[in-house]
Structure formats: C-alpha cells, structure tokens
Amino acid sequence: MKTFIHLWKYPVLLGILTTFGLLAALTGTGLWHVLSWIAMVIPVLVCVRYGFFLEKKVRRTGN
Amino acid sequence: MTITKTSARIWFEIHKWTSLICTAFLLMLCLTGLPLIFHEEIDHLTGKEPEAKEMPANTPKMDLDAIEEIALKQYPSNVIRYMFWQKDEHPNVVLVSLADSLNAPPDVANFVSMDERTGEVLQQPRFDEGFMYVIYKLHVDMFAGIGGKLFLGLMGLLFVASIISGIMLYGPIMKKYDFGMVRAEKSTRIKWLDLHNMLGVVTLIWALVVGITGVINTTSDIVLGLWQMGQLAEMVEPYKNTAPLEGELSPIDAAVKTAQERAPDMNPSIVAYPGTIFSSQHHYAVFMRGTTPVTSKLIKPALVDARNGSLTDMRDMPWYVNMLFISQPLHFGDYGGMPLKIIWALFDVITIVILASGLYLWFARRKSAEAQMARIESMAMEMEEATA
C-alpha cells in the first residue's frame, strides 16, 4: 500500500486536475474556464519542470 | 500495483507492438492536429472567415425565403441543401450550402455566406482547397474516405491500448524511484526512457480522452446511418407511403419559426432540406441548439412538413448521437477560449515527444540487444577456441 501511494500519488493527482480541467471548461463559462486553464496548465508545468531541469543526483527511496 | 515478472513481460510486448503499429499514424495525427487546433484563427488571418458588420443589436433579420433567393442567384442551376448558423463564432451570418442536385455527393457543394439582416453576400467560400483543407483531410481520413477514417479509428484504439499497457509498466519501472526521476547522468537511452515514462504518466488522462474521443469521431458516418434508420425513420413513419414531394415547398422562414416556437430557448443551427441525408423526403429538418455550455454542443431535430409547414415531431437525439457531439469539443480543444487551445497544443507537442522517444527507445533497445547478442556470441566463440 505504501509503495502504491508512493508510486501513484502524483500521477493520480495530476489526472484529477486534468479531468477537472477538461470538464470545467465544457460545463461552465467565465470563472470555470479560468479554473480549467489553471488545472490543466499544471501537468504541462510538471513536464517542463522534470523534463528540462534534470537533477544530477537520483534520490532513491527507502523501500 | 505489483505485477509479476511474466505479466510485466506480457504488458511490455503489448506496449511494444500496439505502439509500433500506430506510432507513424499517431505522429501524423499529432502534427496535423496542431494547426487544426487553431483553424479558426488561421482562417481568420487568411480572410476565410465571414464577418458581418456592426449594426444595432436588435436589427431585424431578413426573411429566410429572401435569403434563399439571393443564394440561388449566385448559383442559378443549383438547389439548396442546407443552411447553417454558428451564432457564437459568426454572429449574424447564415451559410447556405448548394449543389447541382439534392443527391450530389456530400462533399460536392457550393457555399454562400450572407449577413442574415441585410442579405449582403459576404463570401462564397470553398472548403475543399488550400493548406488547411489538406491538413484536415489528412487528419480525418487521409483522403481515403470512410475506409481511411475507420482505419485511423483503429489506430486510435491501438493508441489507447498502448497507453493502458504503458500504465501497467510504469509501476514495475518506477517502484524504487521518486516521481519525476530522470537519470540524466547515465546513458542517453536511460535518460529518454525516464523522460518517456514521466511525460507519459503526466499527460495520461489528456491522451486517453483525446484518443478515445478521436475514435468516437471516426464513427460519425456510422452514427449518422444509425440515426437515419432509427430515430429519423421512426419520426417520419406516418409518411412512409406518401407520394414524393412535388412542386413548391412550404416557406422556409415559417418552417424555422415553427421549430423555434416549439423550442423557444434554442436557436436554429442547421436546416436540412427535404431529400438530403439529414432529413426525410417530406420534411425540413431544423436542428436546434441550446444556449447553455453543454446544450450548445447538442442539437435537437424538429421535422417540419415541407408541404403544409406543420410540425411533425421534435425529439432529443438518441444517446449515441449525443455522445458523438460531446466527443467533438473534447477532441478539438476549442471549447475553453484561447488559453485552452494553447494548453491543448502544449499537450500535443508533449505527445509528439512521447511518440518519438518511444520509437527511439525501440531502436536503441534493439541495438543494445544486438550488441549484447554479439558479445555473447564472441564469448562463446572464444570459449570454443580455448577448449579446442
């Protein structure tokens, strides 16, 4: 269970943000569009953060 | 998620083969999809979008029968098959679609766009030429008709399968590492493997949604056929044995008003004339669009008798048609303003990186496997020589 949470915590969180963003713009207007942009730009920023700013050292976890 | 070594091996093979088959087509779809996200803006810049001039908000609209007459004046030998309105994108503009005959092929048509208040002809656009048309056709059916469309649907299904098998491999690979781990200091192959996994898992939901809705969109011809045989046939059941329409049709303006009276909170979106694929032999089909964010994506058909102008029936579309209509915006990304389009384009670019890196990883892995095989072979040879 610990491994599962460790593995999937961020992917699930980003998936929820994306789903929310996709539906918010579809079902709402105005503020909902803004919330949708914010929710959906986060996964893109995560890609940029981990894709372009590569860490030199790999941190292994305890398990 | 713990999976055994054998099942990891099976998921790996599924991931490899589904990806290998669909990657070339998915790359094409992503590349052609990129300009299509912005087709409205591109059409606008190239002057292909009709624009009605500013007039007071309550300027009355022209009678649609007069609109009909003006359109026919541009193409005197043609007949009118459809009228279209896009209230949000092109306010006060009506687009009339004409053809040599009612049963000319669907993609052979002449268009006249008009200001619906003054009847001024704005454009006679051609939708079957130019750069964006080529891009669009490549994306939708690769110029291969319904067969090409369904083939791309199949590639989309493989894409979805490769995403799901990719998720199954993410666990075993990342078990010992933190999220976002990219081993940059090891080999190029390891770095790109980590990038492929990270980008893939982050854009997972978007890729699944765009993939699945894309597959649904490829079924549009089938959905139309089902609707014709199902709901449309039911609605015109009483007319089954009626003789074909002859002579003058009832006025179009009155027909649209009849539909509007029945659905006062909706706006006409398409009128299909009798004898076209979107209507019966005896009716104007007036497709009404709602005004809320969701209902504006759906359309509701009203059938108006084209002989006496009376309303025959008006119904909600069946679920499979609505599913298609809801799939369209979720595939195009055009439903949340410019920022959403830009985000859509960024996701699209990331998907291109995932596809290309996947292809690279397959090459690199084959190369390293071959090198390993060669090493084993030369070691075996050496051992043989030593024992000889």
Coordinates of N, CA, C and O in Angstrom, one line a residue, chain B residues 88-228:
Chain B
D88 N -22.2 31.8 -32.1 CA -21.1 32.3 -31.3 C -19.9 32.7 -32.1 O -19.3 33.8 -31.9
E89 N -19.5 31.8 -33.1 CA -18.3 32.1 -33.9 C -18.6 33.2 -34.9 O -17.7 34.0 -35.2
H90 N -19.7 33.1 -35.6 CA -20.1 34.1 -36.6 C -21.4 34.7 -36.4 O -22.4 34.3 -37.1
P91 N -21.6 35.6 -35.5 CA -22.9 36.2 -35.2 C -23.4 36.9 -36.5 O -22.7 37.5 -37.3
N92 N -24.8 36.7 -36.7 CA -25.5 37.4 -37.8 C -25.1 36.9 -39.2 O -25.3 37.6 -40.2
V93 N -24.5 35.7 -39.2 CA -24.1 35.2 -40.5 C -24.8 33.9 -40.8 O -25.0 33.0 -39.9
V94 N -25.4 33.7 -42.0 CA -26.0 32.5 -42.4 C -25.2 31.9 -43.6 O -24.8 32.7 -44.4
L95 N -24.9 30.6 -43.5 CA -24.2 30.0 -44.6 C -25.1 29.0 -45.3 O -25.7 28.2 -44.7
V96 N -25.2 29.2 -46.6 CA -26.1 28.4 -47.4 C -25.3 27.4 -48.2 O -24.3 27.9 -48.9
S97 N -25.7 26.2 -48.2 CA -24.9 25.2 -49.0 C -25.8 24.7 -50.1 O -26.9 24.3 -50.0
L98 N -25.2 24.8 -51.4 CA -26.0 24.4 -52.6 C -25.2 23.3 -53.3 O -24.0 23.2 -53.1
A99 N -25.9 22.6 -54.2 CA -25.3 21.6 -55.0 C -26.1 21.5 -56.3 O -27.2 21.9 -56.4
D100 N -25.5 20.8 -57.3 CA -26.2 20.5 -58.6 C -27.5 19.8 -58.4 O -28.5 20.2 -59.0
S101 N -27.5 18.9 -57.5 CA -28.8 18.2 -57.2 C -28.8 17.8 -55.7 O -27.8 17.8 -55.0
L102 N -30.0 17.4 -55.2 CA -30.1 17.0 -53.8 C -29.3 15.8 -53.4 O -28.7 15.8 -52.3
N103 N -29.1 14.9 -54.4 CA -28.3 13.7 -54.0 C -26.9 13.7 -54.6 O -26.3 12.7 -54.8
A104 N -26.4 14.9 -54.9 CA -24.9 15.0 -55.2 C -24.1 14.5 -54.0 O -24.6 14.6 -52.9
P105 N -22.9 14.0 -54.2 CA -22.1 13.6 -53.0 C -22.0 14.7 -52.0 O -21.9 15.9 -52.3
P106 N -21.9 14.3 -50.7 CA -22.0 15.3 -49.6 C -20.8 16.3 -49.7 O -21.0 17.4 -49.2
D107 N -19.7 15.9 -50.2 CA -18.6 16.9 -50.2 C -18.5 17.7 -51.5 O -17.5 18.5 -51.7
V108 N -19.5 17.6 -52.4 CA -19.5 18.4 -53.6 C -20.5 19.5 -53.3 O -21.7 19.2 -53.4
A109 N -20.1 20.7 -53.0 CA -21.1 21.8 -52.7 C -20.5 23.1 -53.0 O -19.3 23.4 -53.0
N110 N -21.4 24.1 -53.2 CA -21.1 25.5 -53.3 C -21.7 26.2 -52.0 O -22.7 25.8 -51.5
F111 N -20.9 27.2 -51.6 CA -21.4 27.9 -50.4 C -21.5 29.4 -50.6 O -20.7 30.0 -51.3
V112 N -22.5 29.9 -50.0 CA -22.7 31.4 -49.9 C -22.9 31.8 -48.5 O -23.9 31.3 -47.8
S113 N -22.1 32.7 -48.0 CA -22.3 33.2 -46.6 C -22.9 34.6 -46.7 O -22.4 35.4 -47.5
M114 N -23.9 34.9 -45.9 CA -24.6 36.1 -46.0 C -24.8 36.8 -44.7 O -24.9 36.1 -43.6
D115 N -24.9 38.1 -44.7 CA -25.4 38.8 -43.5 C -26.9 38.5 -43.4 O -27.7 38.9 -44.3
E116 N -27.3 37.9 -42.3 CA -28.8 37.5 -42.2 C -29.7 38.7 -42.0 O -30.9 38.5 -42.0
R117 N -29.2 39.9 -41.8 CA -30.0 41.0 -41.6 C -30.2 41.8 -42.9 O -31.3 42.4 -43.1
T118 N -29.2 41.8 -43.7 CA -29.2 42.7 -44.9 C -29.3 41.8 -46.2 O -29.6 42.3 -47.2
G119 N -28.9 40.5 -46.1 CA -28.8 39.7 -47.2 C -27.6 40.0 -48.1 O -27.4 39.4 -49.2
E120 N -26.7 40.8 -47.5 CA -25.4 41.1 -48.2 C -24.6 39.8 -48.3 O -24.4 39.1 -47.3
V121 N -24.1 39.5 -49.6 CA -23.3 38.3 -49.8 C -21.9 38.6 -49.2 O -21.2 39.5 -49.7
L122 N -21.4 37.9 -48.2 CA -20.1 38.1 -47.6 C -19.0 37.4 -48.3 O -18.0 37.9 -48.6
Q123 N -19.3 36.1 -48.6 CA -18.3 35.3 -49.2 C -18.9 34.1 -49.9 O -20.1 33.8 -49.6
Q124 N -18.2 33.6 -50.9 CA -18.6 32.3 -51.5 C -17.4 31.4 -51.3 O -16.7 31.1 -52.1
P125 N -17.3 30.9 -50.0 CA -16.1 30.2 -49.6 C -16.0 28.8 -50.2 O -17.0 28.2 -50.5
R126 N -14.8 28.4 -50.5 CA -14.6 27.0 -50.9 C -13.9 26.3 -49.7 O -12.9 26.8 -49.1
F127 N -14.5 25.2 -49.3 CA -13.9 24.4 -48.1 C -13.1 23.3 -48.6 O -12.6 22.5 -47.8
D128 N -12.9 23.1 -49.9 CA -12.2 21.9 -50.5 C -10.9 22.3 -51.2 O -10.6 21.7 -52.2
E129 N -10.3 23.3 -50.7 CA -9.0 23.7 -51.2 C -8.1 24.4 -50.2 O -8.6 24.8 -49.2
G130 N -6.8 24.5 -50.5 CA -5.9 25.2 -49.6 C -5.2 24.3 -48.6 O -5.6 23.1 -48.4
F131 N -4.3 24.9 -47.9 CA -3.4 24.2 -47.0 C -4.2 23.5 -45.8 O -4.1 22.4 -45.6
M132 N -5.1 24.3 -45.2 CA -5.9 23.8 -44.1 C -6.8 22.6 -44.5 O -7.0 21.7 -43.7
Y133 N -7.3 22.7 -45.7 CA -8.1 21.6 -46.2 C -7.3 20.3 -46.3 O -7.7 19.2 -45.9
V134 N -6.1 20.4 -46.8 CA -5.2 19.2 -47.0 C -4.9 18.7 -45.6 O -5.0 17.4 -45.3
I135 N -4.5 19.6 -44.6 CA -4.2 19.1 -43.3 C -5.5 18.4 -42.7 O -5.3 17.4 -42.0
Y136 N -6.6 19.0 -42.9 CA -7.9 18.5 -42.3 C -8.1 17.1 -42.8 O -8.4 16.2 -42.1
K137 N -8.0 17.0 -44.2 CA -8.3 15.7 -44.8 C -7.3 14.6 -44.3 O -7.7 13.5 -44.1
L138 N -6.0 15.0 -44.2 CA -5.0 14.0 -43.7 C -5.4 13.5 -42.3 O -5.4 12.4 -42.0
H139 N -5.8 14.5 -41.5 CA -6.2 14.2 -40.1 C -7.4 13.3 -40.0 O -7.5 12.4 -39.2
V140 N -8.4 13.6 -40.9 CA -9.7 12.9 -40.7 C -9.7 11.5 -41.4 O -10.1 10.5 -40.9
D141 N -9.3 11.5 -42.7 CA -9.4 10.2 -43.4 C -8.2 9.9 -44.4 O -8.3 9.0 -45.2
M142 N -7.2 10.7 -44.3 CA -6.0 10.6 -45.2 C -6.5 10.5 -46.7 O -5.9 9.8 -47.5
F143 N -7.5 11.2 -47.1 CA -8.0 11.3 -48.4 C -8.5 9.9 -48.9 O -8.5 9.6 -50.1
A144 N -8.9 9.0 -47.9 CA -9.3 7.7 -48.3 C -10.7 7.4 -47.9 O -11.1 6.2 -47.6
G145 N -11.5 8.4 -47.7 CA -12.9 8.2 -47.5 C -13.2 7.5 -46.1 O -12.4 7.5 -45.2
I146 N -14.4 6.8 -46.1 CA -14.8 6.2 -44.8 C -13.8 5.1 -44.4 O -13.6 4.9 -43.2
G147 N -13.2 4.4 -45.4 CA -12.2 3.4 -45.0 C -11.1 4.0 -44.3 O -10.6 3.5 -43.3
G148 N -10.6 5.1 -44.8 CA -9.4 5.8 -44.2 C -9.8 6.3 -42.8 O -9.0 6.2 -41.8
K149 N -11.0 6.8 -42.6 CA -11.5 7.3 -41.3 C -11.5 6.1 -40.3 O -11.0 6.3 -39.2
L150 N -12.1 5.0 -40.7 CA -12.2 3.9 -39.8 C -10.9 3.3 -39.5 O -10.6 2.8 -38.3
F151 N -10.0 3.3 -40.5 CA -8.6 2.8 -40.2 C -7.9 3.7 -39.2 O -7.3 3.1 -38.2
L152 N -8.1 5.0 -39.3 CA -7.5 5.9 -38.2 C -8.1 5.6 -36.9 O -7.5 5.7 -35.8
G153 N -9.4 5.3 -36.9 CA -10.1 4.9 -35.6 C -9.4 3.7 -35.0 O -9.2 3.6 -33.8
L154 N -9.1 2.7 -35.9 CA -8.4 1.5 -35.4 C -7.0 1.9 -34.8 O -6.6 1.4 -33.7
M155 N -6.3 2.8 -35.5 CA -5.0 3.2 -35.0 C -5.2 3.9 -33.6 O -4.4 3.8 -32.7
G156 N -6.3 4.6 -33.5 CA -6.7 5.3 -32.2 C -6.9 4.3 -31.1 O -6.4 4.4 -30.0
L157 N -7.6 3.2 -31.4 CA -7.8 2.1 -30.4 C -6.4 1.5 -30.0 O -6.2 1.2 -28.8
L158 N -5.5 1.3 -31.0 CA -4.2 0.8 -30.6 C -3.5 1.8 -29.7 O -2.8 1.4 -28.8
F159 N -3.6 3.1 -30.0 CA -3.0 4.1 -29.2 C -3.5 4.0 -27.7 O -2.7 4.0 -26.8
V160 N -4.8 3.8 -27.6 CA -5.4 3.7 -26.2 C -4.9 2.4 -25.6 O -4.5 2.5 -24.4
A161 N -4.8 1.3 -26.3 CA -4.2 0.1 -25.8 C -2.7 0.3 -25.3 O -2.3 -0.2 -24.3
S162 N -2.0 1.1 -26.1 CA -0.6 1.3 -25.8 C -0.5 2.2 -24.5 O 0.4 2.0 -23.7
I163 N -1.4 3.1 -24.4 CA -1.4 3.9 -23.1 C -1.7 3.0 -21.9 O -1.0 3.1 -20.9
I164 N -2.7 2.2 -22.0 CA -3.1 1.3 -20.9 C -1.9 0.4 -20.5 O -1.5 0.2 -19.4
S165 N -1.3 -0.2 -21.6 CA -0.2 -1.1 -21.3 C 1.0 -0.3 -20.7 O 1.8 -0.8 -19.9
G166 N 1.1 0.9 -21.1 CA 2.2 1.8 -20.6 C 2.0 2.0 -19.1 O 2.9 2.0 -18.3
I167 N 0.7 2.2 -18.7 CA 0.4 2.4 -17.3 C 0.8 1.2 -16.5 O 1.4 1.3 -15.4
M168 N 0.6 0.0 -17.1 CA 0.9 -1.2 -16.4 C 2.4 -1.4 -16.2 O 2.9 -2.1 -15.3
L169 N 3.2 -0.8 -17.1 CA 4.6 -0.9 -17.0 C 5.3 0.2 -16.1 O 6.4 0.0 -15.6
Y170 N 4.5 1.3 -15.8 CA 5.0 2.4 -15.0 C 5.4 1.9 -13.6 O 6.4 2.2 -13.1
G171 N 4.5 1.1 -13.0 CA 4.7 0.6 -11.7 C 6.0 -0.1 -11.5 O 6.9 0.3 -10.7
P172 N 6.2 -1.3 -12.2 CA 7.4 -2.0 -12.0 C 8.7 -1.2 -12.3 O 9.7 -1.4 -11.6
I173 N 8.6 -0.2 -13.2 CA 9.8 0.5 -13.5 C 10.1 1.6 -12.4 O 11.3 1.8 -12.0
M174 N 9.1 2.2 -11.9 CA 9.3 3.3 -11.0 C 9.2 2.9 -9.5 O 9.3 3.8 -8.7
K175 N 9.0 1.7 -9.2 CA 8.8 1.2 -7.9 C 9.8 1.8 -6.9 O 9.5 2.2 -5.8
K176 N 11.1 1.8 -7.4 CA 12.2 2.2 -6.4 C 12.5 3.7 -6.5 O 13.5 4.1 -5.9
Y177 N 11.8 4.4 -7.3 CA 12.2 5.8 -7.5 C 11.1 6.8 -7.2 O 9.9 6.4 -7.1
D178 N 11.5 8.0 -7.0 CA 10.6 9.1 -6.7 C 9.9 9.6 -8.0 O 10.5 9.4 -9.1
F179 N 8.7 10.2 -7.9 CA 8.1 10.7 -9.1 C 8.9 11.7 -9.8 O 9.6 12.6 -9.1
G180 N 9.0 11.7 -11.1 CA 9.7 12.7 -11.8 C 11.2 12.4 -12.0 O 12.0 13.2 -12.5
M181 N 11.6 11.2 -11.5 CA 13.0 10.8 -11.6 C 13.5 10.7 -13.1 O 12.8 10.0 -13.9
V182 N 14.5 11.4 -13.5 CA 15.1 11.3 -14.8 C 16.6 11.1 -14.6 O 17.3 12.0 -14.2
R183 N 17.1 9.9 -15.0 CA 18.5 9.7 -14.8 C 19.3 10.2 -16.0 O 19.5 9.6 -17.0
A184 N 19.7 11.5 -15.8 CA 20.4 12.2 -16.9 C 21.9 11.8 -17.0 O 22.5 12.0 -18.1
E185 N 22.4 11.3 -15.9 CA 23.9 11.1 -16.0 C 24.2 9.7 -16.5 O 25.4 9.4 -16.8
K186 N 23.2 8.8 -16.7 CA 23.5 7.5 -17.2 C 23.5 7.6 -18.8 O 23.8 8.7 -19.3
S187 N 23.1 6.6 -19.5 CA 23.2 6.6 -20.9 C 22.0 7.4 -21.5 O 21.1 7.8 -20.8
T188 N 22.2 7.8 -22.8 CA 21.1 8.6 -23.4 C 19.8 7.8 -23.4 O 18.7 8.3 -23.3
R189 N 20.0 6.5 -23.6 CA 18.8 5.6 -23.6 C 18.0 5.6 -22.3 O 16.8 5.8 -22.3
I190 N 18.8 5.6 -21.2 CA 18.1 5.6 -19.9 C 17.4 6.9 -19.6 O 16.3 7.0 -19.1
K191 N 18.1 8.0 -20.1 CA 17.5 9.3 -19.9 C 16.2 9.4 -20.7 O 15.2 9.9 -20.1
W192 N 16.2 9.0 -21.9 CA 15.0 9.1 -22.7 C 13.9 8.1 -22.2 O 12.7 8.4 -22.3
L193 N 14.3 7.0 -21.6 CA 13.3 6.0 -21.1 C 12.6 6.7 -19.9 O 11.4 6.7 -19.8
D194 N 13.4 7.4 -19.0 CA 12.8 8.1 -17.9 C 11.9 9.2 -18.3 O 10.8 9.4 -17.8
L195 N 12.4 10.0 -19.3 CA 11.6 11.1 -19.9 C 10.2 10.6 -20.5 O 9.2 11.1 -20.2
H196 N 10.3 9.5 -21.2 CA 9.2 8.9 -21.8 C 8.2 8.5 -20.8 O 7.0 8.8 -20.9
N197 N 8.6 7.9 -19.7 CA 7.8 7.4 -18.6 C 7.1 8.6 -17.9 O 5.9 8.6 -17.6
M198 N 8.0 9.6 -17.6 CA 7.5 10.8 -16.8 C 6.4 11.5 -17.7 O 5.3 11.8 -17.2
L199 N 6.8 11.9 -18.9 CA 5.8 12.6 -19.8 C 4.6 11.8 -20.0 O 3.4 12.4 -20.0
G200 N 4.7 10.5 -20.2 CA 3.6 9.7 -20.4 C 2.6 9.6 -19.3 O 1.4 9.8 -19.5
V201 N 3.1 9.5 -18.1 CA 2.2 9.4 -16.9 C 1.6 10.7 -16.6 O 0.4 10.8 -16.1
V202 N 2.3 11.8 -16.9 CA 1.7 13.1 -16.5 C 0.6 13.5 -17.5 O -0.4 14.1 -17.1
T203 N 0.7 13.1 -18.8 CA -0.3 13.5 -19.8 C -1.3 12.4 -20.0 O -2.1 12.5 -21.0
L204 N -1.2 11.4 -19.2 CA -2.1 10.2 -19.3 C -3.6 10.5 -19.7 O -4.1 10.0 -20.7
I205 N -4.2 11.3 -18.8 CA -5.7 11.5 -18.9 C -6.0 12.2 -20.2 O -6.9 11.9 -21.0
W206 N -5.2 13.3 -20.5 CA -5.4 14.0 -21.7 C -5.3 13.1 -22.9 O -6.2 13.1 -23.8
A207 N -4.2 12.3 -23.0 CA -4.0 11.5 -24.1 C -5.2 10.4 -24.3 O -5.6 10.2 -25.4
L208 N -5.6 9.9 -23.1 CA -6.7 8.9 -23.2 C -8.0 9.6 -23.7 O -8.7 9.1 -24.5
V209 N -8.3 10.8 -23.2 CA -9.5 11.5 -23.6 C -9.5 11.9 -25.0 O -10.4 11.6 -25.8
V210 N -8.4 12.4 -25.5 CA -8.3 12.8 -26.9 C -8.3 11.6 -27.8 O -8.8 11.6 -28.9
G211 N -7.6 10.5 -27.3 CA -7.6 9.3 -28.1 C -9.0 8.7 -28.2 O -9.4 8.4 -29.3
I212 N -9.7 8.5 -27.1 CA -11.0 7.9 -27.1 C -12.0 8.7 -27.9 O -12.8 8.2 -28.7
T213 N -12.0 10.0 -27.7 CA -13.0 10.9 -28.4 C -12.6 10.9 -29.9 O -13.5 11.0 -30.7
G214 N -11.4 10.8 -30.2 CA -11.0 10.7 -31.6 C -11.5 9.5 -32.3 O -12.1 9.5 -33.4
V215 N -11.4 8.3 -31.5 CA -12.0 7.1 -32.1 C -13.5 7.2 -32.2 O -14.1 6.8 -33.3
I216 N -14.2 7.9 -31.3 CA -15.6 8.1 -31.4 C -16.0 8.9 -32.6 O -16.9 8.6 -33.4
N217 N -15.1 10.0 -32.8 CA -15.4 10.8 -34.0 C -15.3 10.1 -35.3 O -15.9 10.4 -36.3
T218 N -14.4 9.0 -35.4 CA -14.3 8.3 -36.6 C -15.5 7.5 -37.0 O -15.7 7.0 -38.1
T219 N -16.4 7.3 -36.0 CA -17.7 6.6 -36.2 C -18.8 7.5 -36.7 O -20.0 7.0 -36.8
S220 N -18.5 8.7 -37.1 CA -19.6 9.7 -37.4 C -20.5 9.2 -38.5 O -21.7 9.4 -38.4
D221 N -19.9 8.6 -39.6 CA -20.8 8.1 -40.7 C -21.7 7.0 -40.2 O -22.9 6.9 -40.6
I222 N -21.2 6.1 -39.3 CA -22.0 5.0 -38.8 C -23.1 5.6 -37.9 O -24.2 5.2 -38.0
V223 N -22.7 6.6 -37.1 CA -23.7 7.2 -36.2 C -24.8 7.8 -37.0 O -26.0 7.7 -36.7
L224 N -24.5 8.5 -38.1 CA -25.5 9.1 -39.0 C -26.4 8.1 -39.6 O -27.6 8.2 -39.6
G225 N -25.8 7.0 -40.0 CA -26.6 5.9 -40.6 C -27.6 5.3 -39.6 O -28.7 5.0 -39.9
L226 N -27.1 5.1 -38.3 CA -27.9 4.6 -37.3 C -29.1 5.5 -37.0 O -30.2 5.1 -36.8
W227 N -28.8 6.8 -37.0 CA -29.8 7.8 -36.7 C -30.9 7.8 -37.8 O -32.1 7.9 -37.5
Q228 N -30.4 7.7 -39.0 CA -31.4 7.7 -40.2 C -32.3 6.5 -40.1 O -33.5 6.6 -40.3

